Amino acid sequence: MPEPQPQAAATAPPLPPAVVLRELTRRFGDFTAVNRVSLEVTRGEIFGFLGPNGAGKSTTIRMLCGILPPTSGSGSVAGFDIASQSEQIKKQIGYMSQKFSLYEDLTVEENIDFYSGIYRIPGAKKRERKEWVIEMAGLADRRGARTATLSGGWKQRLALGCAILHEPPIVFLDEPTSGVDPVSRRSFWELIYRLAGAGVTIFVTTHYLEEAECCDRLGFIFGGELIALGSPAELKKGFPGEIVALECERPFEVLKRVEALPGVRQATLFGAGLHLTVDRAETLIPALREALPDLEVHLERIAPSLEDLFVSFMEARTG
Amino acid sequence: MYERLKAMLIKEFIQVLRDPRMRFVVFIIPAVQTIIFGYAVNTDVRHVATAIYDLDNSSQSRELADRFLQSGYFELTERVSDEARARELIDRGEVKALLRMNHGFGAGLIGGRGATVQLILDGTDSNTAGIVLNYAVRIANGYGSQLQLAAVQRAAGRSLPVHGVELASRAWYNENLESRNYFVPAVITNIVFIITMLLSSMAVVREKEIGTIEQVIVTPIGKGEFILGKTVPFVLIGFINVALVSLVAVFWFEVPLRGSLMLLFGSTAVFLMSSLGIGLLISTISRTQQQAMMSAFFVIFPAMLLSGFAFPIESMPEPVQWLTYLNPMRFFLVIIRSIFQKGVGLEILWPQLLALSIIGVVILTLAIARFKKNLS
Ligand SMILES: Nc1ncnc2c1ncn2[C@@H]1O[C@H](COP(=O)(O)OP(=O)(O)O)[C@@H](O)[C@H]1O
Ligand SMILES: [Mg+2]
């Protein structure tokens, strides 16, 4: 495991923040994929970058990793400027792209050997790191197998292993668990926690809300713009209004009826029922019972979840 | 530097050698191309289907007919006894040559008045006809007789005498074999150019297309290391191609290799700067392997046409001739042909090598400058 970065001691200057974005913008022609995003990630935290498909997560991460030049704004990783010092950044980071990008025609071991050569891992350490990756990815029996023959979960763990062979202090993971089964996803997050426990800064994008709950801090990006930033608890605390959960039969029909009621700001289908965003649950619950006398409904005020939060953000943006 | 380059090279070689299509391209295509080409340009005609129309039927006329048949170039299809049958055979294409000896042939020879023998050739394939004529001239002259030739061209099912041909006194008999000596070594330039340029551009573009390049460019690998990793394997493959084509040329077609092997491989190395430079340039403008392939063919055709491989540069219009000076293949072709046929060395070939070096350095510099270690 990577050693934790030495914390700011009396003699050493404090480490610069892991990641800083200042009005970072990327355009593709007329289209703005990332629009003036500003945020900071401190050392050792798990920062979740959350957003629906096409929100601009990958574009942001690519700019931070120095593989896509920004159109305007600035940013730094480990104190190095992303526009002018991308080669220094590359020594400090591990990156796992959204699409599996190891060589499928090479074997597990050949891929690891390739990246340890590229990262110039010294001879003695090479073996140790290779064994570590193989053990971590659970590939002891498949070391000679072509990478193309591995299933999704294995591929993702191998990709992570190759990305952190050189024990970088900052790791960028772009939707590392998309398309893998829930068990693999869980074991992948255990690996992320192991890394974070060793002091590694993790910048991870996802569109799974349950993964977002696992992060120390979250940024929510939508349509290229950062529209919320904070820890999951802070974000929920800042939720405007209260949530009433409504359980009933045929929620779709009920949705239309409750939407029209005064005091209901928003109603959305949620699992087998509805979530209503209201100004005051205390006064609305009796009003709802009155308005729906014909129905067997269960009403309860609940704490807002991240999903409630992001649904409301998105509704607010799209009108 | 060394450590990373080693990792790149190992990876590239595994990828090339593991892919059966790549193995085919690298090892089989050059040999097969050379063999096909060797036979395609083979102007050494044998076993020409021949009819004999002997009106004289003297011992002299029979003797000459035997000489024709025993030469190995002519093979008897039928002895005919009238004009109509002779025409018919030619018209149907059953024979390519008709040897006709008139009354008095033997007497003329004996009497020292000279004797004329007539050879009627199917001139449809003018190339073959020309060669057959040369054989015939030699045989006839060897027998002290004169050969009168009528070439016929079969057109619309009719035989039609085209022209009487003056006897060619020049013996270009040997040249038929030399045309192979001239063309087969030149295959080296085409093979090396196409294979190294195509493969090096594909090697980069394939990584772009599949996405593996994204994982490589976030590593601290230097641009130079990456480029070397993507070109050095193809330098080696270029050498393998030269060796393969030369082996086939020398041992299969018995083409003489008179010059130095050192110079052969040395000039190949210089030429590879251009072909790999163009390959890299193509990879900087292509996103998919298909685009790279299209761009490569866009370069290959003019480069081959303007190299002097098939069409002599001297007979091109002057502006086009100037254009050929930009073509690295032009210079490489002269070098290769001279090494094989004339066995000359640096003292003669240095201007070509110099030109090749300048073109190579310019193209390679341009390619490296354009090459970016990012996704934009
Ligand atoms: N190279 C590119 N050229 C043009 N448009 C792009 C390019 N890369 C991304 N985009 C566009 O930018 C937007 C954001 O993409 P991306 O950052 O991949 O989103 P996410 O990772 O959040 O799903 C998308 O609409 C996508 O189509
Ligand atoms: Mg993405």
mmCIF file with all atom_site columns, N, CA and C in Angstrom, chain A residues 119-152:
data_model
loop_
_atom_site.group_PDB
_atom_site.id
_atom_site.type_symbol
_atom_site.label_atom_id
_atom_site.label_alt_id
_atom_site.label_comp_id
_atom_site.label_asym_id
_atom_site.label_entity_id
_atom_site.label_seq_id
_atom_site.pdbx_PDB_ins_code
_atom_site.Cartn_x
_atom_site.Cartn_y
_atom_site.Cartn_z
_atom_site.occupancy
_atom_site.B_iso_or_equiv
_atom_site.pdbx_formal_charge
_atom_site.auth_seq_id
_atom_site.auth_comp_id
_atom_site.auth_asym_id
_atom_site.auth_atom_id
_atom_site.pdbx_PDB_model_num
ATOM 1   N N  . TYR A 1 119 ? 6.540   3.227   -15.657 1.00 0.00 ? 119 TYR A N  1
ATOM 2   C CA . TYR A 1 119 ? 6.677   4.032   -14.435 1.00 0.00 ? 119 TYR A CA 1
ATOM 3   C C  . TYR A 1 119 ? 8.065   3.898   -13.821 1.00 0.00 ? 119 TYR A C  1
ATOM 4   N N  . ARG A 1 120 ? 8.931   3.151   -14.479 1.00 0.00 ? 120 ARG A N  1
ATOM 5   C CA . ARG A 1 120 ? 10.313  2.965   -14.006 1.00 0.00 ? 120 ARG A CA 1
ATOM 6   C C  . ARG A 1 120 ? 10.364  2.518   -12.557 1.00 0.00 ? 120 ARG A C  1
ATOM 7   N N  . ILE A 1 121 ? 9.588   1.508   -12.236 1.00 0.00 ? 121 ILE A N  1
ATOM 8   C CA . ILE A 1 121 ? 9.643   0.980   -10.878 1.00 0.00 ? 121 ILE A CA 1
ATOM 9   C C  . ILE A 1 121 ? 10.933  0.178   -10.753 1.00 0.00 ? 121 ILE A C  1
ATOM 10  N N  . PRO A 1 122 ? 11.739  0.483   -9.742  1.00 0.00 ? 122 PRO A N  1
ATOM 11  C CA . PRO A 1 122 ? 13.043  -0.172  -9.652  1.00 0.00 ? 122 PRO A CA 1
ATOM 12  C C  . PRO A 1 122 ? 12.915  -1.688  -9.497  1.00 0.00 ? 122 PRO A C  1
ATOM 13  N N  . GLY A 1 123 ? 13.917  -2.388  -10.000 1.00 0.00 ? 123 GLY A N  1
ATOM 14  C CA . GLY A 1 123 ? 13.907  -3.841  -10.091 1.00 0.00 ? 123 GLY A CA 1
ATOM 15  C C  . GLY A 1 123 ? 13.397  -4.584  -8.868  1.00 0.00 ? 123 GLY A C  1
ATOM 16  N N  . ALA A 1 124 ? 13.902  -4.208  -7.703  1.00 0.00 ? 124 ALA A N  1
ATOM 17  C CA . ALA A 1 124 ? 13.552  -4.960  -6.488  1.00 0.00 ? 124 ALA A CA 1
ATOM 18  C C  . ALA A 1 124 ? 12.075  -4.790  -6.167  1.00 0.00 ? 124 ALA A C  1
ATOM 19  N N  . LYS A 1 125 ? 11.597  -3.593  -6.399  1.00 0.00 ? 125 LYS A N  1
ATOM 20  C CA . LYS A 1 125 ? 10.222  -3.267  -6.037  1.00 0.00 ? 125 LYS A CA 1
ATOM 21  C C  . LYS A 1 125 ? 9.220   -3.854  -7.025  1.00 0.00 ? 125 LYS A C  1
ATOM 22  N N  . LYS A 1 126 ? 9.714   -4.048  -8.234  1.00 0.00 ? 126 LYS A N  1
ATOM 23  C CA . LYS A 1 126 ? 8.855   -4.473  -9.320  1.00 0.00 ? 126 LYS A CA 1
ATOM 24  C C  . LYS A 1 126 ? 8.057   -5.741  -8.979  1.00 0.00 ? 126 LYS A C  1
ATOM 25  N N  . ARG A 1 127 ? 8.784   -6.734  -8.524  1.00 0.00 ? 127 ARG A N  1
ATOM 26  C CA . ARG A 1 127 ? 8.156   -8.017  -8.183  1.00 0.00 ? 127 ARG A CA 1
ATOM 27  C C  . ARG A 1 127 ? 7.109   -7.836  -7.112  1.00 0.00 ? 127 ARG A C  1
ATOM 28  N N  . GLU A 1 128 ? 7.511   -7.068  -6.087  1.00 0.00 ? 128 GLU A N  1
ATOM 29  C CA . GLU A 1 128 ? 6.638   -6.863  -4.947  1.00 0.00 ? 128 GLU A CA 1
ATOM 30  C C  . GLU A 1 128 ? 5.334   -6.193  -5.383  1.00 0.00 ? 128 GLU A C  1
ATOM 31  N N  . ARG A 1 129 ? 5.458   -5.167  -6.212  1.00 0.00 ? 129 ARG A N  1
ATOM 32  C CA . ARG A 1 129 ? 4.270   -4.445  -6.653  1.00 0.00 ? 129 ARG A CA 1
ATOM 33  C C  . ARG A 1 129 ? 3.396   -5.323  -7.544  1.00 0.00 ? 129 ARG A C  1
ATOM 34  N N  . LYS A 1 130 ? 4.055   -6.110  -8.382  1.00 0.00 ? 130 LYS A N  1
ATOM 35  C CA . LYS A 1 130 ? 3.313   -6.994  -9.272  1.00 0.00 ? 130 LYS A CA 1
ATOM 36  C C  . LYS A 1 130 ? 2.490   -7.989  -8.455  1.00 0.00 ? 130 LYS A C  1
ATOM 37  N N  . GLU A 1 131 ? 3.139   -8.573  -7.458  1.00 0.00 ? 131 GLU A N  1
ATOM 38  C CA . GLU A 1 131 ? 2.419   -9.539  -6.628  1.00 0.00 ? 131 GLU A CA 1
ATOM 39  C C  . GLU A 1 131 ? 1.293   -8.847  -5.876  1.00 0.00 ? 131 GLU A C  1
ATOM 40  N N  . TRP A 1 132 ? 1.564   -7.615  -5.463  1.00 0.00 ? 132 TRP A N  1
ATOM 41  C CA . TRP A 1 132 ? 0.532   -6.873  -4.744  1.00 0.00 ? 132 TRP A CA 1
ATOM 42  C C  . TRP A 1 132 ? -0.699  -6.672  -5.634  1.00 0.00 ? 132 TRP A C  1
ATOM 43  N N  . VAL A 1 133 ? -0.453  -6.264  -6.868  1.00 0.00 ? 133 VAL A N  1
ATOM 44  C CA . VAL A 1 133 ? -1.573  -6.017  -7.784  1.00 0.00 ? 133 VAL A CA 1
ATOM 45  C C  . VAL A 1 133 ? -2.338  -7.312  -8.048  1.00 0.00 ? 133 VAL A C  1
ATOM 46  N N  . ILE A 1 134 ? -1.586  -8.380  -8.297  1.00 0.00 ? 134 ILE A N  1
ATOM 47  C CA . ILE A 1 134 ? -2.253  -9.645  -8.613  1.00 0.00 ? 134 ILE A CA 1
ATOM 48  C C  . ILE A 1 134 ? -3.085  -10.133 -7.434  1.00 0.00 ? 134 ILE A C  1
ATOM 49  N N  . GLU A 1 135 ? -2.538  -9.952  -6.248  1.00 0.00 ? 135 GLU A N  1
ATOM 50  C CA . GLU A 1 135 ? -3.265  -10.368 -5.047  1.00 0.00 ? 135 GLU A CA 1
ATOM 51  C C  . GLU A 1 135 ? -4.493  -9.490  -4.856  1.00 0.00 ? 135 GLU A C  1
ATOM 52  N N  . MET A 1 136 ? -4.286  -8.172  -4.999  1.00 0.00 ? 136 MET A N  1
ATOM 53  C CA . MET A 1 136 ? -5.363  -7.203  -4.783  1.00 0.00 ? 136 MET A CA 1
ATOM 54  C C  . MET A 1 136 ? -6.511  -7.443  -5.763  1.00 0.00 ? 136 MET A C  1
ATOM 55  N N  . ALA A 1 137 ? -6.154  -7.757  -7.013  1.00 0.00 ? 137 ALA A N  1
ATOM 56  C CA . ALA A 1 137 ? -7.189  -7.952  -8.026  1.00 0.00 ? 137 ALA A CA 1
ATOM 57  C C  . ALA A 1 137 ? -7.746  -9.377  -8.007  1.00 0.00 ? 137 ALA A C  1
ATOM 58  N N  . GLY A 1 138 ? -7.145  -10.239 -7.174  1.00 0.00 ? 138 GLY A N  1
ATOM 59  C CA . GLY A 1 138 ? -7.620  -11.622 -7.106  1.00 0.00 ? 138 GLY A CA 1
ATOM 60  C C  . GLY A 1 138 ? -7.352  -12.379 -8.389  1.00 0.00 ? 138 GLY A C  1
ATOM 61  N N  . LEU A 1 139 ? -6.197  -12.117 -9.021  1.00 0.00 ? 139 LEU A N  1
ATOM 62  C CA . LEU A 1 139 ? -5.909  -12.703 -10.326 1.00 0.00 ? 139 LEU A CA 1
ATOM 63  C C  . LEU A 1 139 ? -4.803  -13.751 -10.273 1.00 0.00 ? 139 LEU A C  1
ATOM 64  N N  . ALA A 1 140 ? -4.561  -14.308 -9.070  1.00 0.00 ? 140 ALA A N  1
ATOM 65  C CA . ALA A 1 140 ? -3.454  -15.257 -8.922  1.00 0.00 ? 140 ALA A CA 1
ATOM 66  C C  . ALA A 1 140 ? -3.555  -16.419 -9.915  1.00 0.00 ? 140 ALA A C  1
ATOM 67  N N  . ASP A 1 141 ? -4.782  -16.860 -10.183 1.00 0.00 ? 141 ASP A N  1
ATOM 68  C CA . ASP A 1 141 ? -4.931  -18.007 -11.089 1.00 0.00 ? 141 ASP A CA 1
ATOM 69  C C  . ASP A 1 141 ? -4.976  -17.591 -12.553 1.00 0.00 ? 141 ASP A C  1
ATOM 70  N N  . ARG A 1 142 ? -5.057  -16.297 -12.809 1.00 0.00 ? 142 ARG A N  1
ATOM 71  C CA . ARG A 1 142 ? -5.250  -15.845 -14.186 1.00 0.00 ? 142 ARG A CA 1
ATOM 72  C C  . ARG A 1 142 ? -4.092  -15.001 -14.685 1.00 0.00 ? 142 ARG A C  1
ATOM 73  N N  . ARG A 1 143 ? -2.935  -15.136 -14.030 1.00 0.00 ? 143 ARG A N  1
ATOM 74  C CA . ARG A 1 143 ? -1.851  -14.212 -14.385 1.00 0.00 ? 143 ARG A CA 1
ATOM 75  C C  . ARG A 1 143 ? -1.405  -14.338 -15.840 1.00 0.00 ? 143 ARG A C  1
ATOM 76  N N  . GLY A 1 144 ? -1.566  -15.529 -16.402 1.00 0.00 ? 144 GLY A N  1
ATOM 77  C CA . GLY A 1 144 ? -1.138  -15.714 -17.787 1.00 0.00 ? 144 GLY A CA 1
ATOM 78  C C  . GLY A 1 144 ? -2.268  -15.540 -18.790 1.00 0.00 ? 144 GLY A C  1
ATOM 79  N N  . ALA A 1 145 ? -3.446  -15.146 -18.294 1.00 0.00 ? 145 ALA A N  1
ATOM 80  C CA . ALA A 1 145 ? -4.602  -15.064 -19.190 1.00 0.00 ? 145 ALA A CA 1
ATOM 81  C C  . ALA A 1 145 ? -4.591  -13.757 -19.957 1.00 0.00 ? 145 ALA A C  1
ATOM 82  N N  . ARG A 1 146 ? -5.041  -13.815 -21.212 1.00 0.00 ? 146 ARG A N  1
ATOM 83  C CA . ARG A 1 146 ? -5.218  -12.583 -21.982 1.00 0.00 ? 146 ARG A CA 1
ATOM 84  C C  . ARG A 1 146 ? -6.241  -11.713 -21.258 1.00 0.00 ? 146 ARG A C  1
ATOM 85  N N  . THR A 1 147 ? -5.935  -10.430 -21.194 1.00 0.00 ? 147 THR A N  1
ATOM 86  C CA . THR A 1 147 ? -6.810  -9.512  -20.475 1.00 0.00 ? 147 THR A CA 1
ATOM 87  C C  . THR A 1 147 ? -8.223  -9.497  -21.065 1.00 0.00 ? 147 THR A C  1
ATOM 88  N N  . ALA A 1 148 ? -8.310  -9.722  -22.369 1.00 0.00 ? 148 ALA A N  1
ATOM 89  C CA . ALA A 1 148 ? -9.617  -9.712  -23.032 1.00 0.00 ? 148 ALA A CA 1
ATOM 90  C C  . ALA A 1 148 ? -10.560 -10.760 -22.451 1.00 0.00 ? 148 ALA A C  1
ATOM 91  N N  . THR A 1 149 ? -9.991  -11.836 -21.880 1.00 0.00 ? 149 THR A N  1
ATOM 92  C CA . THR A 1 149 ? -10.850 -12.920 -21.405 1.00 0.00 ? 149 THR A CA 1
ATOM 93  C C  . THR A 1 149 ? -11.351 -12.686 -19.985 1.00 0.00 ? 149 THR A C  1
ATOM 94  N N  . LEU A 1 150 ? -10.899 -11.621 -19.328 1.00 0.00 ? 150 LEU A N  1
ATOM 95  C CA . LEU A 1 150 ? -11.317 -11.388 -17.946 1.00 0.00 ? 150 LEU A CA 1
ATOM 96  C C  . LEU A 1 150 ? -12.713 -10.769 -17.916 1.00 0.00 ? 150 LEU A C  1
ATOM 97  N N  . SER A 1 151 ? -13.434 -11.025 -16.819 1.00 0.00 ? 151 SER A N  1
ATOM 98  C CA . SER A 1 151 ? -14.744 -10.397 -16.690 1.00 0.00 ? 151 SER A CA 1
ATOM 99  C C  . SER A 1 151 ? -14.579 -8.992  -16.119 1.00 0.00 ? 151 SER A C  1
ATOM 100 N N  . GLY A 1 152 ? -15.686 -8.227  -16.163 1.00 0.00 ? 152 GLY A N  1
ATOM 101 C CA . GLY A 1 152 ? -15.652 -6.801  -15.833 1.00 0.00 ? 152 GLY A CA 1
ATOM 102 C C  . GLY A 1 152 ? -14.983 -6.442  -14.510 1.00 0.00 ? 152 GLY A C  1
#
